[in-house]
Every structure is written in C-alpha cells, then in structure tokens.
Amino acid sequence: MTPLLSVRDLRVGFGRDPQANEVVRGVSFDIADGETLAIVGESGSGKSVTALSINRLIDFGGGRITGGAMTLKRADGSLFDLTTAAEPQLRAIRGAEIGMIFQEPMTSLNPVLTIGTQIEESFRLHRGLTGRQATAAAKEALDRVRIPDAARRLKYTPNQLSGGMLQRVMIAIALACNPRLLIADEPTTALDVTVQAQIMALLAELKRETGMSVIFITHDIGLVAGIADKVMVMQNGQAAEQGELSQILDRPRHPYTQHLLHAVPHFANGSATRVDGQRDRGESTEPALKVDGLVVRFPLKSNFFSRATGAVHAVDGVDFDLMPGETLAIVGESGSGKSTTAKAVLGLVRSTRGSFSVGSRKASAERSAKPVQMVFQNPYASLNPRLAIESILAEPVIANGGRMDSETRAKMASLLERVGLPVNSLQRYPHEFSGGQRQRLCIARALMLNPSVVVLDEAVSALDVSVQAKVLELLVELQREFGLAYLFISHDMAVVERIAHRIAVIYAGQIVEIGDAASVLSKPQHSYTKKLIAAVPTIDRRREHFEIDTRQVPSLVRPQGFEPAPARWERFGPDHRARVEA
Amino acid sequence: MRILRAIFGHGSGRIGGVIVGVYLLIAILGLVGLTPHNPITQFRVDRLHAPNGAYWMGTDLFGRDVASRLMAGIGQSFTVAFFSVAFATLAGTVLGLAAAWLGRRWDGVVMRIMDVLLAFPAILLALLIVTVAGPGTWTSVVAIGIVYTPIFTRVVRGPALSLKAREFVDAARTFGSSSSYIVTRHLLLNLVAPLTVQVTLALAWALLTEAGLSFLGLGTQPPAASLGLMLSDSRNLMETAPWLMIFPGLTIMISILGFNLLGDALRDILDPRMRRVPA
C-alpha cells in the first residue's frame, strides 16, 4: 500500500547558495494513513525546516529544496509531487490536504478579526461556504475542539481568549477541511503544563475520530511518548535514528538518542528528589530568607482621572522561609504570581504588605552588601549586548563601591572557571556565547557579590534539555560549595524534582501546598497539585491517558478593599501541609 | 577603522563617504583661507566674468571670485551645521533619556514640549527664533539646534523605553547599580547606532536650513560668504550670469545627497541584524 506521504532524501538549503548552506541533509520517512510521526530534536536540528518543507511554506522563509522527493497521496488516490509543484497547486493542497498548527497561538491569529471570521475564512476558501452556512460550520469546528459555548465565542477577538483556547482555535482552523495530514510544530511549547495536557489529549482524540495522520514536532522526547507511533530523532539536519516508538524509547541505538533520553528529566513522583542537605529540625539555624505575609497588588484604574476601582491580587499572603544550603522551588503556572513573588523579594516590584528578613551568613563568609541575587529566565535579554564580559561581571562590584582591581579580576577569573567557561571569555561579547553559556555567565555575575540567596526565575526554561541538565548540575555543585540558598521559580515539575529540597505550589497568588519535595510529589494533597503533577508528560507513564479538563484559572481581579479569607492548613507530615479547600 | 572599511564595502556608502570627505576637505581649506583668491576682495575690473582660467567659476556682481566664495561658504555652512547638530544631539539625547528614565510627569512634560516644537515647519521655527534673537552665525546655530532637538529626543526616547524594560536593566537594579550607571552603560551605549544614523541625516537637513536662513538674509551676514547668501544674490542675475546660481545650487544638492547616502549606509552597517557574526 502506498503511504500517505513519502519523503526521500530531502535536502533543504538557505540563502544565496542553498547547496552550501544546507540545514536538512538527506532525510527520509514514510507516513501511512492514520499514523503519527514525531520528529524530535534540539534547537537547530532542522526539525521545523523539515516540516515546513512538506507543505512548502519554506519557500516564504528563503529556503530552497535542493534535492530529494516528496510524494503525497491525494484523497482521490493520485500521487502528487510536492517538491516540484507550483505555488497555485500548493495553495489547493495547504489547508485542504495538509493542515498546520504553529507554536505561538497568540501570534498565529490576526488580533483585529474575530475568531469566527478567521475560522470561516478557511471554509470559504476551500469549501466555498458563505454567510450562514460558514458560520454554522465554524461553530461546529469550535464544538469539535471542545470549546464550551461555541456560538458566543465566535464573536470574540483573540485577546479575549487564553493561550490554550487560542491553540484550540488554531486546531479548529487547521482541521476545518478535514486534512488527512496535520503538521503540528511544537504546538504546546508556549503553553502551561496543564494546558499542554489538554491539547495533547484533544489531538489524540481528534486523531481517533478523524483517522488523520499527524507529524508532531517537539524538543521534548517525554511528550512524544503519549502520542506517537513512530519517532524520528534529528541532529544536525540528519535523522540520527528512526523507528517504532517502543524501539526508540526502550532500545535506543544511536548515542545521541541515548543522550537525549538520559537528559530528559525522568519525572517519577518524587522518587528522584535530592537527599542531601535535608532540613535538620534539631538545629536552630537562622533562615537565609524569611518571607512573611507577602502581598502584591496592582491597582486597576478605568481611566486617568478616576480612582482605583479594584486591584489585581498578584500575590496574596505568601509566607515561607529558606534555610542556607536549601532549595525551595516555587511551582505554578503562568499568572499564578510566582515571578511576582521573586521580583518582590528582590525589590523590583513594590510589595503592598509583608516583611522579609535576610539572615546573616555563616561567620566564616564575609558579609555581602546585596545578599539576594537573581538569575533571569532569558539568557539573551539579561546581558547587555554592547558590553564585554569583563564589564558585565564587574558591574555588581562597581555598583557596590568596589573597583576593578586585581582582587576583582581574580574573582572574575575564578568564577568563570568555576561555571565552566574559558578565562579568555572576559574580552568577548555576549553574542559570542550560546544560550547555556550565557546562563552560566549570569550565574557567575550573580555570585560576584557573595550572595546568600540566589533567586532563579525559570533559569533553565529557555535551554535545550541536555544543556538544562548540565546547568542544573552546576547549580547543585555551587550550592554545596558556597552554602547558597536557592529560590527556584519554575513551571516545570520534572526540573523541580531534580533540584528542590522543598516545594511550594502557588495558585492564583496563594501557596496551596508546601512541604519537602518527596512528599509533595509522591503524595500530593491539594487538588491543584494533583492536577499539575498528573499533567507532566513522561516516558514512564506513556500508556496513561490524558483527560480533558477545561477549567480556567480564576480571575485575580478583586474589587477595592477585598481581603481573602485567612488560610486554614492541614498537616500531612512533619514538613508537608496543604491549604484546606473550600 | 572597521566602520570606515564597512562604509567603503557598502555601495551607496562608498559614494556618500567620498562626497562627504571631499566636502570636509573643501570646508577646512575654506575656513583656513587656502582659497584661490580672497573671497571678500572685489576685483572691480573683472565683474561678472564667466568661468575661465583665472576664475574657475566666474566672478559675481562685485568682481569677487565665485570659487573662493564657494569654498568659504561651504566652510561657513558646515560650521553652522556641525555645531547646530551637536547642540541638537546633546540636548535631544539628554531630554530623551530623562523622559524615558524618569517617566510619568517628566515624560509627559518633555514630550509635549517636543510635540509643540515639531508642530512648526523647521524653517518657520528657525526664522522665528532668529527674528527674536537677531541674525548672526551663532544665533543660527542655536536656532537650527533647537529646531532639530525634538527629532533626537524622539529617536532616543523610544528605544530607551524598550531598553529600560529589558532584563539586563532589571539585573543591574538587583546589584544596586546607580541610575547614572544604568543610563550611561545600559541605555546610552545601546543607542549609539541609531544616534549615529540620525546625526548623519540631521547634518543634511541642517545644511539646508542654514542655506534657507542665509537666503532670507537671516543667517550669515555679508560680506562673509555662505551658500544661501550666494544663491540669494544670484536671483536678479539668473539670465546674464547663470554660473552664479548653478555652482552654489549644485554644491548644496550634492552635499545633501552625500550625507543621505552615508546615513543610509550607516543604518545598514550598524543594524545588528545585518551584521555577520564573527567566526
């Protein structure tokens, strides 16, 4: 039987001389009807370019197919050559036979048109529906992707919907004409983990309903486990290994696949948590950081002249303490207030109420002028591109009255070496370093002032998994060496499992569960924690089914003067408590 | 040095660079007095001579050498243009950074004043200032400087606002860096590229405005030479002595073309997206 899509020795190049700048170098695969192929690789591996070549969107990005063949079996059974087809023919194929969804749902939709208009467009173009027929078809499409209250949502513009909702709208548009092949390019990367689980479940269900084939592109080999039939691992524009799902995951042959599988965090409900530096209850050490009743509110004004009508309760009564040498992970989804908490601790955001106390360091270490330092999420935005590394590392010292003397230089050199960068980096500029190296630079910069607490705000989220693993290792080593306390802000449970001693789960601005990492992960008590943990995709739990849960995060906007009810806590262990749910 | 090489590697940059370079040379020669004749001396016997071997570009109504006057005029116009653009750059950068960094009320006040200034056509505003302060070289410098200040303020404020929200500025705050350090190292240093481009383009406009003011008799005062003044003098003799008009006119046109080409080239060269990553 001829496969739906057959790709043979595909080569794609960019620029004036595509032969010399090949990004995809000889990739071959087949997809049968109803089959799902996952293409896995790190950034720059050529996985997205491969996918974009299939519907020839690559032509618009300056790419050229330099060799190979791609044959699509059309609905009527005829074979269609995708490599040589002209643009008008391709337009008939795109959408109708090959649908596509992209990574960023927020930017894939036109912000000034209602989603109804945008879904109808697809029906108008490919099926010639107009007026009421098109509207009815659009409503049906929204129903299909399980958007509640579809008729009313058609009149919404994209800014009125959440990221997860928008991705469902994108799926609805892609599926409007019942394509037999759907290309999904990192469709859940920009989404929260619980929303990711919903989208994955939806894709799996739609695949069962329609019998379409799917090409699923991702950097997360853990995510592949639940959905794919076949896997292709890409590296440097070539297929490092391809085969059946179980074969790739259980018996990887290529060293790169083994490396990827090794680097992927094996989330295991707390069995992989750290055992070093557990809290010693007998000793009465002073906490490195104590936060008491932190509240951050942003007043809402309808216009310049009116008084505040309400407030966004970004953080609503958060307290925790952090011992020297300990990592407290603050886990939550976007909008939960975890980053605001971090910024308030550093004074980047003014807190409405609450107190912090930063404890003294051990007698042996010198006191630092700025005991709390931070490492930011985006390694590309947190270093000034116009300054040499030398000036970047010296800045904290100079800011605190130090000067560029031999002592400072010696410290810079030793820290650079400690974070694993060559000493000659000092004369270089940020753009000469990769993302992982830049994050190491940020860590070195944060350590220049001998802090006792380092706030890591999604510090490894922007990195590829193998780089992520190395940076995490480095962080653990540095913690032991300098007795640092980490406040580790993250949305990624699997990463948290490897670095945290304690975990605080934050939801809608409040801590709902806090305790030692092993207990929280293995015996979660609060319903939100349970949901969060269940949503983490892992290789170990690949046979479990995702369930669709369409609950939305509650609004954080409260009327003026609103005070939340005081929290009631229930204890589940020596160091594990959860908020009693209403 | 690297910038110079890049300019000469760029198509329009090469042409613009050569034009601007030659003009600079002429301007310096004109300013130090190395002209074929004295630009003010009146050779009464040789009035209204067409271009010839002794007077390359002819002589004017009073028998003064047009070529010499042109050189002195270029020197004069360039001086006014450079000082006025320097004034505008300095004032605009300071105001723009202040508006972006201090925000709120400061931002509102500074930008509204700039909006008012921008609402007037450039030449009209310059005329107004010169009329109030009295004509002269230095009043033109200040007038043209004030006219172009709002453009620099805007060019600085926009990018400065976006830089202010970048994480490296947040990071600097967590170390406790002072405002002046953040503004100079993190904001200003990243604004060098857009400012360079703007300076080149503003030089062309300033030249034109200076010529306009002199043409109207409000810039450089006779008998000193200036491009606008020479054009103005040539008006009544357009038919009998066309060279009086053609040479200053061409001079202005080519110099502005040169600055614009150079500005375009610099915009390309300093754009980080166009820059090739060094191996």
PDB file of N, CA and C in Angstrom, chain A residues 214-282:
ATOM      1  N   VAL A 214      -0.555  12.476  11.606  1.00  0.00           N
ATOM      2  CA  VAL A 214      -0.016  13.651  12.270  1.00  0.00           C
ATOM      3  C   VAL A 214       1.508  13.605  12.233  1.00  0.00           C
ATOM      4  N   ILE A 215       2.107  14.754  11.899  1.00  0.00           N
ATOM      5  CA  ILE A 215       3.551  14.906  12.111  1.00  0.00           C
ATOM      6  C   ILE A 215       3.695  15.850  13.289  1.00  0.00           C
ATOM      7  N   PHE A 216       4.292  15.361  14.355  1.00  0.00           N
ATOM      8  CA  PHE A 216       4.356  16.106  15.596  1.00  0.00           C
ATOM      9  C   PHE A 216       5.808  16.475  15.872  1.00  0.00           C
ATOM     10  N   ILE A 217       6.072  17.783  15.868  1.00  0.00           N
ATOM     11  CA  ILE A 217       7.455  18.222  16.051  1.00  0.00           C
ATOM     12  C   ILE A 217       7.628  18.726  17.472  1.00  0.00           C
ATOM     13  N   THR A 218       8.663  18.275  18.132  1.00  0.00           N
ATOM     14  CA  THR A 218       8.852  18.697  19.515  1.00  0.00           C
ATOM     15  C   THR A 218      10.308  18.582  19.922  1.00  0.00           C
ATOM     16  N   HIS A 219      10.693  19.319  20.963  1.00  0.00           N
ATOM     17  CA  HIS A 219      12.031  19.175  21.512  1.00  0.00           C
ATOM     18  C   HIS A 219      11.990  18.265  22.724  1.00  0.00           C
ATOM     19  N   ASP A 220      10.762  17.878  23.134  1.00  0.00           N
ATOM     20  CA  ASP A 220      10.578  17.173  24.391  1.00  0.00           C
ATOM     21  C   ASP A 220      10.258  15.707  24.120  1.00  0.00           C
ATOM     22  N   ILE A 221      11.254  14.869  24.258  1.00  0.00           N
ATOM     23  CA  ILE A 221      11.047  13.461  23.915  1.00  0.00           C
ATOM     24  C   ILE A 221      10.052  12.817  24.882  1.00  0.00           C
ATOM     25  N   GLY A 222       9.876  13.412  26.047  1.00  0.00           N
ATOM     26  CA  GLY A 222       8.908  12.893  27.005  1.00  0.00           C
ATOM     27  C   GLY A 222       7.477  13.066  26.517  1.00  0.00           C
ATOM     28  N   LEU A 223       7.255  14.126  25.765  1.00  0.00           N
ATOM     29  CA  LEU A 223       5.916  14.439  25.277  1.00  0.00           C
ATOM     30  C   LEU A 223       5.491  13.476  24.178  1.00  0.00           C
ATOM     31  N   VAL A 224       6.471  12.995  23.438  1.00  0.00           N
ATOM     32  CA  VAL A 224       6.245  12.115  22.308  1.00  0.00           C
ATOM     33  C   VAL A 224       5.579  10.816  22.747  1.00  0.00           C
ATOM     34  N   ALA A 225       5.974  10.383  23.949  1.00  0.00           N
ATOM     35  CA  ALA A 225       5.586   9.048  24.415  1.00  0.00           C
ATOM     36  C   ALA A 225       4.088   8.811  24.325  1.00  0.00           C
ATOM     37  N   GLY A 226       3.287   9.809  24.653  1.00  0.00           N
ATOM     38  CA  GLY A 226       1.860   9.599  24.713  1.00  0.00           C
ATOM     39  C   GLY A 226       1.153   9.579  23.380  1.00  0.00           C
ATOM     40  N   ILE A 227       1.797  10.054  22.307  1.00  0.00           N
ATOM     41  CA  ILE A 227       1.021  10.295  21.093  1.00  0.00           C
ATOM     42  C   ILE A 227       1.564   9.592  19.849  1.00  0.00           C
ATOM     43  N   ALA A 228       2.870   9.340  19.798  1.00  0.00           N
ATOM     44  CA  ALA A 228       3.465   8.922  18.528  1.00  0.00           C
ATOM     45  C   ALA A 228       3.396   7.417  18.287  1.00  0.00           C
ATOM     46  N   ASP A 229       3.374   7.054  16.987  1.00  0.00           N
ATOM     47  CA  ASP A 229       3.554   5.654  16.600  1.00  0.00           C
ATOM     48  C   ASP A 229       5.004   5.427  16.207  1.00  0.00           C
ATOM     49  N   LYS A 230       5.536   6.429  15.491  1.00  0.00           N
ATOM     50  CA  LYS A 230       6.930   6.336  15.049  1.00  0.00           C
ATOM     51  C   LYS A 230       7.669   7.583  15.501  1.00  0.00           C
ATOM     52  N   VAL A 231       8.959   7.448  15.698  1.00  0.00           N
ATOM     53  CA  VAL A 231       9.753   8.575  16.152  1.00  0.00           C
ATOM     54  C   VAL A 231      10.957   8.734  15.227  1.00  0.00           C
ATOM     55  N   MET A 232      11.264   9.984  14.896  1.00  0.00           N
ATOM     56  CA  MET A 232      12.498  10.256  14.185  1.00  0.00           C
ATOM     57  C   MET A 232      13.287  11.259  15.016  1.00  0.00           C
ATOM     58  N   VAL A 233      14.503  10.907  15.372  1.00  0.00           N
ATOM     59  CA  VAL A 233      15.349  11.805  16.156  1.00  0.00           C
ATOM     60  C   VAL A 233      16.292  12.515  15.202  1.00  0.00           C
ATOM     61  N   MET A 234      16.254  13.834  15.215  1.00  0.00           N
ATOM     62  CA  MET A 234      17.093  14.589  14.274  1.00  0.00           C
ATOM     63  C   MET A 234      18.240  15.287  14.982  1.00  0.00           C
ATOM     64  N   GLN A 235      19.366  15.333  14.273  1.00  0.00           N
ATOM     65  CA  GLN A 235      20.534  16.043  14.786  1.00  0.00           C
ATOM     66  C   GLN A 235      21.291  16.589  13.595  1.00  0.00           C
ATOM     67  N   ASN A 236      21.656  17.851  13.625  1.00  0.00           N
ATOM     68  CA  ASN A 236      22.406  18.491  12.543  1.00  0.00           C
ATOM     69  C   ASN A 236      21.822  18.219  11.162  1.00  0.00           C
ATOM     70  N   GLY A 237      20.507  18.264  11.043  1.00  0.00           N
ATOM     71  CA  GLY A 237      19.889  18.134   9.734  1.00  0.00           C
ATOM     72  C   GLY A 237      19.777  16.721   9.211  1.00  0.00           C
ATOM     73  N   GLN A 238      20.130  15.759  10.037  1.00  0.00           N
ATOM     74  CA  GLN A 238      20.002  14.382   9.592  1.00  0.00           C
ATOM     75  C   GLN A 238      19.229  13.572  10.610  1.00  0.00           C
ATOM     76  N   ALA A 239      18.647  12.462  10.163  1.00  0.00           N
ATOM     77  CA  ALA A 239      17.945  11.607  11.091  1.00  0.00           C
ATOM     78  C   ALA A 239      18.979  10.752  11.814  1.00  0.00           C
ATOM     79  N   ALA A 240      19.114  10.990  13.120  1.00  0.00           N
ATOM     80  CA  ALA A 240      20.081  10.207  13.879  1.00  0.00           C
ATOM     81  C   ALA A 240      19.553   8.774  14.035  1.00  0.00           C
ATOM     82  N   GLU A 241      18.267   8.680  14.235  1.00  0.00           N
ATOM     83  CA  GLU A 241      17.684   7.353  14.442  1.00  0.00           C
ATOM     84  C   GLU A 241      16.204   7.463  14.162  1.00  0.00           C
ATOM     85  N   GLN A 242      15.592   6.465  13.531  1.00  0.00           N
ATOM     86  CA  GLN A 242      14.147   6.458  13.427  1.00  0.00           C
ATOM     87  C   GLN A 242      13.599   5.049  13.517  1.00  0.00           C
ATOM     88  N   GLY A 243      12.375   4.959  14.009  1.00  0.00           N
ATOM     89  CA  GLY A 243      11.795   3.639  14.168  1.00  0.00           C
ATOM     90  C   GLY A 243      10.517   3.711  14.965  1.00  0.00           C
ATOM     91  N   GLU A 244      10.028   2.527  15.380  1.00  0.00           N
ATOM     92  CA  GLU A 244       8.805   2.465  16.174  1.00  0.00           C
ATOM     93  C   GLU A 244       9.051   3.126  17.536  1.00  0.00           C
ATOM     94  N   LEU A 245       7.960   3.613  18.114  1.00  0.00           N
ATOM     95  CA  LEU A 245       8.062   4.326  19.390  1.00  0.00           C
ATOM     96  C   LEU A 245       8.773   3.514  20.467  1.00  0.00           C
ATOM     97  N   SER A 246       8.293   2.277  20.671  1.00  0.00           N
ATOM     98  CA  SER A 246       8.841   1.497  21.784  1.00  0.00           C
ATOM     99  C   SER A 246      10.316   1.164  21.550  1.00  0.00           C
ATOM    100  N   GLN A 247      10.639   0.963  20.276  1.00  0.00           N
ATOM    101  CA  GLN A 247      12.033   0.639  19.978  1.00  0.00           C
ATOM    102  C   GLN A 247      12.952   1.816  20.317  1.00  0.00           C
ATOM    103  N   ILE A 248      12.515   3.025  19.939  1.00  0.00           N
ATOM    104  CA  ILE A 248      13.343   4.212  20.197  1.00  0.00           C
ATOM    105  C   ILE A 248      13.456   4.488  21.698  1.00  0.00           C
ATOM    106  N   LEU A 249      12.333   4.373  22.393  1.00  0.00           N
ATOM    107  CA  LEU A 249      12.355   4.737  23.804  1.00  0.00           C
ATOM    108  C   LEU A 249      13.014   3.675  24.674  1.00  0.00           C
ATOM    109  N   ASP A 250      12.809   2.414  24.328  1.00  0.00           N
ATOM    110  CA  ASP A 250      13.317   1.345  25.197  1.00  0.00           C
ATOM    111  C   ASP A 250      14.674   0.808  24.753  1.00  0.00           C
ATOM    112  N   ARG A 251      14.901   0.790  23.463  1.00  0.00           N
ATOM    113  CA  ARG A 251      16.184   0.259  23.000  1.00  0.00           C
ATOM    114  C   ARG A 251      16.850   1.229  22.019  1.00  0.00           C
ATOM    115  N   PRO A 252      17.157   2.441  22.487  1.00  0.00           N
ATOM    116  CA  PRO A 252      17.795   3.398  21.580  1.00  0.00           C
ATOM    117  C   PRO A 252      19.179   2.907  21.199  1.00  0.00           C
ATOM    118  N   ARG A 253      19.489   3.015  19.910  1.00  0.00           N
ATOM    119  CA  ARG A 253      20.793   2.510  19.471  1.00  0.00           C
ATOM    120  C   ARG A 253      21.788   3.636  19.262  1.00  0.00           C
ATOM    121  N   HIS A 254      21.301   4.748  18.721  1.00  0.00           N
ATOM    122  CA  HIS A 254      22.214   5.848  18.426  1.00  0.00           C
ATOM    123  C   HIS A 254      22.615   6.569  19.715  1.00  0.00           C
ATOM    124  N   PRO A 255      23.894   6.895  19.865  1.00  0.00           N
ATOM    125  CA  PRO A 255      24.332   7.567  21.106  1.00  0.00           C
ATOM    126  C   PRO A 255      23.586   8.876  21.371  1.00  0.00           C
ATOM    127  N   TYR A 256      23.202   9.584  20.298  1.00  0.00           N
ATOM    128  CA  TYR A 256      22.520  10.859  20.509  1.00  0.00           C
ATOM    129  C   TYR A 256      21.133  10.643  21.120  1.00  0.00           C
ATOM    130  N   THR A 257      20.434   9.616  20.639  1.00  0.00           N
ATOM    131  CA  THR A 257      19.123   9.291  21.216  1.00  0.00           C
ATOM    132  C   THR A 257      19.269   8.919  22.687  1.00  0.00           C
ATOM    133  N   GLN A 258      20.293   8.107  22.951  1.00  0.00           N
ATOM    134  CA  GLN A 258      20.541   7.702  24.341  1.00  0.00           C
ATOM    135  C   GLN A 258      20.818   8.925  25.202  1.00  0.00           C
ATOM    136  N   HIS A 259      21.598   9.841  24.628  1.00  0.00           N
ATOM    137  CA  HIS A 259      21.934  11.068  25.336  1.00  0.00           C
ATOM    138  C   HIS A 259      20.673  11.877  25.635  1.00  0.00           C
ATOM    139  N   LEU A 260      19.805  12.018  24.620  1.00  0.00           N
ATOM    140  CA  LEU A 260      18.563  12.776  24.800  1.00  0.00           C
ATOM    141  C   LEU A 260      17.694  12.134  25.872  1.00  0.00           C
ATOM    142  N   LEU A 261      17.576  10.819  25.798  1.00  0.00           N
ATOM    143  CA  LEU A 261      16.728  10.105  26.750  1.00  0.00           C
ATOM    144  C   LEU A 261      17.301  10.199  28.154  1.00  0.00           C
ATOM    145  N   HIS A 262      18.625  10.232  28.218  1.00  0.00           N
ATOM    146  CA  HIS A 262      19.250  10.339  29.515  1.00  0.00           C
ATOM    147  C   HIS A 262      19.025  11.724  30.105  1.00  0.00           C
ATOM    148  N   ALA A 263      19.100  12.748  29.217  1.00  0.00           N
ATOM    149  CA  ALA A 263      18.984  14.132  29.681  1.00  0.00           C
ATOM    150  C   ALA A 263      17.555  14.479  30.056  1.00  0.00           C
ATOM    151  N   VAL A 264      16.580  13.775  29.467  1.00  0.00           N
ATOM    152  CA  VAL A 264      15.192  14.124  29.730  1.00  0.00           C
ATOM    153  C   VAL A 264      14.901  13.846  31.202  1.00  0.00           C
ATOM    154  N   PRO A 265      14.299  14.808  31.893  1.00  0.00           N
ATOM    155  CA  PRO A 265      14.024  14.583  33.299  1.00  0.00           C
ATOM    156  C   PRO A 265      13.024  13.435  33.466  1.00  0.00           C
ATOM    157  N   HIS A 266      13.440  12.416  34.172  1.00  0.00           N
ATOM    158  CA  HIS A 266      12.520  11.301  34.414  1.00  0.00           C
ATOM    159  C   HIS A 266      11.683  11.624  35.620  1.00  0.00           C
ATOM    160  N   PHE A 267      10.591  12.265  35.362  1.00  0.00           N
ATOM    161  CA  PHE A 267       9.729  12.637  36.466  1.00  0.00           C
ATOM    162  C   PHE A 267       9.124  11.373  37.051  1.00  0.00           C
ATOM    163  N   ALA A 268       9.309  11.190  38.321  1.00  0.00           N
ATOM    164  CA  ALA A 268       8.881   9.913  38.892  1.00  0.00           C
ATOM    165  C   ALA A 268       8.197  10.115  40.227  1.00  0.00           C
ATOM    166  N   ASN A 269       7.350  11.098  40.321  1.00  0.00           N
ATOM    167  CA  ASN A 269       6.577  11.325  41.538  1.00  0.00           C
ATOM    168  C   ASN A 269       7.424  11.401  42.805  1.00  0.00           C
ATOM    169  N   GLY A 270       8.557  12.035  42.696  1.00  0.00           N
ATOM    170  CA  GLY A 270       9.316  12.290  43.909  1.00  0.00           C
ATOM    171  C   GLY A 270      10.374  11.273  44.233  1.00  0.00           C
ATOM    172  N   SER A 271      10.506  10.229  43.429  1.00  0.00           N
ATOM    173  CA  SER A 271      11.499   9.218  43.786  1.00  0.00           C
ATOM    174  C   SER A 271      12.903   9.679  43.425  1.00  0.00           C
ATOM    175  N   ALA A 272      13.018  10.720  42.627  1.00  0.00           N
ATOM    176  CA  ALA A 272      14.345  11.187  42.218  1.00  0.00           C
ATOM    177  C   ALA A 272      14.741  12.475  42.927  1.00  0.00           C
ATOM    178  N   THR A 273      14.067  12.804  44.021  1.00  0.00           N
ATOM    179  CA  THR A 273      14.386  14.059  44.689  1.00  0.00           C
ATOM    180  C   THR A 273      15.724  13.961  45.391  1.00  0.00           C
ATOM    181  N   ARG A 274      16.271  15.131  45.728  1.00  0.00           N
ATOM    182  CA  ARG A 274      17.589  15.167  46.355  1.00  0.00           C
ATOM    183  C   ARG A 274      17.484  14.711  47.805  1.00  0.00           C
ATOM    184  N   VAL A 275      18.515  14.043  48.226  1.00  0.00           N
ATOM    185  CA  VAL A 275      18.519  13.588  49.616  1.00  0.00           C
ATOM    186  C   VAL A 275      19.569  14.326  50.440  1.00  0.00           C
ATOM    187  N   ASP A 276      20.419  15.098  49.749  1.00  0.00           N
ATOM    188  CA  ASP A 276      21.428  15.837  50.502  1.00  0.00           C
ATOM    189  C   ASP A 276      20.779  17.028  51.183  1.00  0.00           C
ATOM    190  N   GLY A 277      21.425  17.517  52.212  1.00  0.00           N
ATOM    191  CA  GLY A 277      21.021  18.769  52.848  1.00  0.00           C
ATOM    192  C   GLY A 277      19.566  18.837  53.260  1.00  0.00           C
ATOM    193  N   GLN A 278      19.013  17.746  53.776  1.00  0.00           N
ATOM    194  CA  GLN A 278      17.633  17.824  54.271  1.00  0.00           C
ATOM    195  C   GLN A 278      17.597  18.718  55.503  1.00  0.00           C
ATOM    196  N   ARG A 279      16.434  19.237  55.771  1.00  0.00           N
ATOM    197  CA  ARG A 279      16.295  20.119  56.926  1.00  0.00           C
ATOM    198  C   ARG A 279      16.596  19.372  58.217  1.00  0.00           C
ATOM    199  N   ASP A 280      17.404  19.994  59.033  1.00  0.00           N
ATOM    200  CA  ASP A 280      17.700  19.374  60.313  1.00  0.00           C
ATOM    201  C   ASP A 280      16.905  20.117  61.382  1.00  0.00           C
ATOM    202  N   ARG A 281      15.905  19.442  61.863  1.00  0.00           N
ATOM    203  CA  ARG A 281      14.966  20.129  62.727  1.00  0.00           C
ATOM    204  C   ARG A 281      15.539  20.487  64.105  1.00  0.00           C
ATOM    205  N   GLY A 282      16.513  19.697  64.550  1.00  0.00           N
ATOM    206  CA  GLY A 282      17.048  19.960  65.878  1.00  0.00           C
ATOM    207  C   GLY A 282      17.810  21.269  65.953  1.00  0.00           C
TER     208      GLY A 282
END
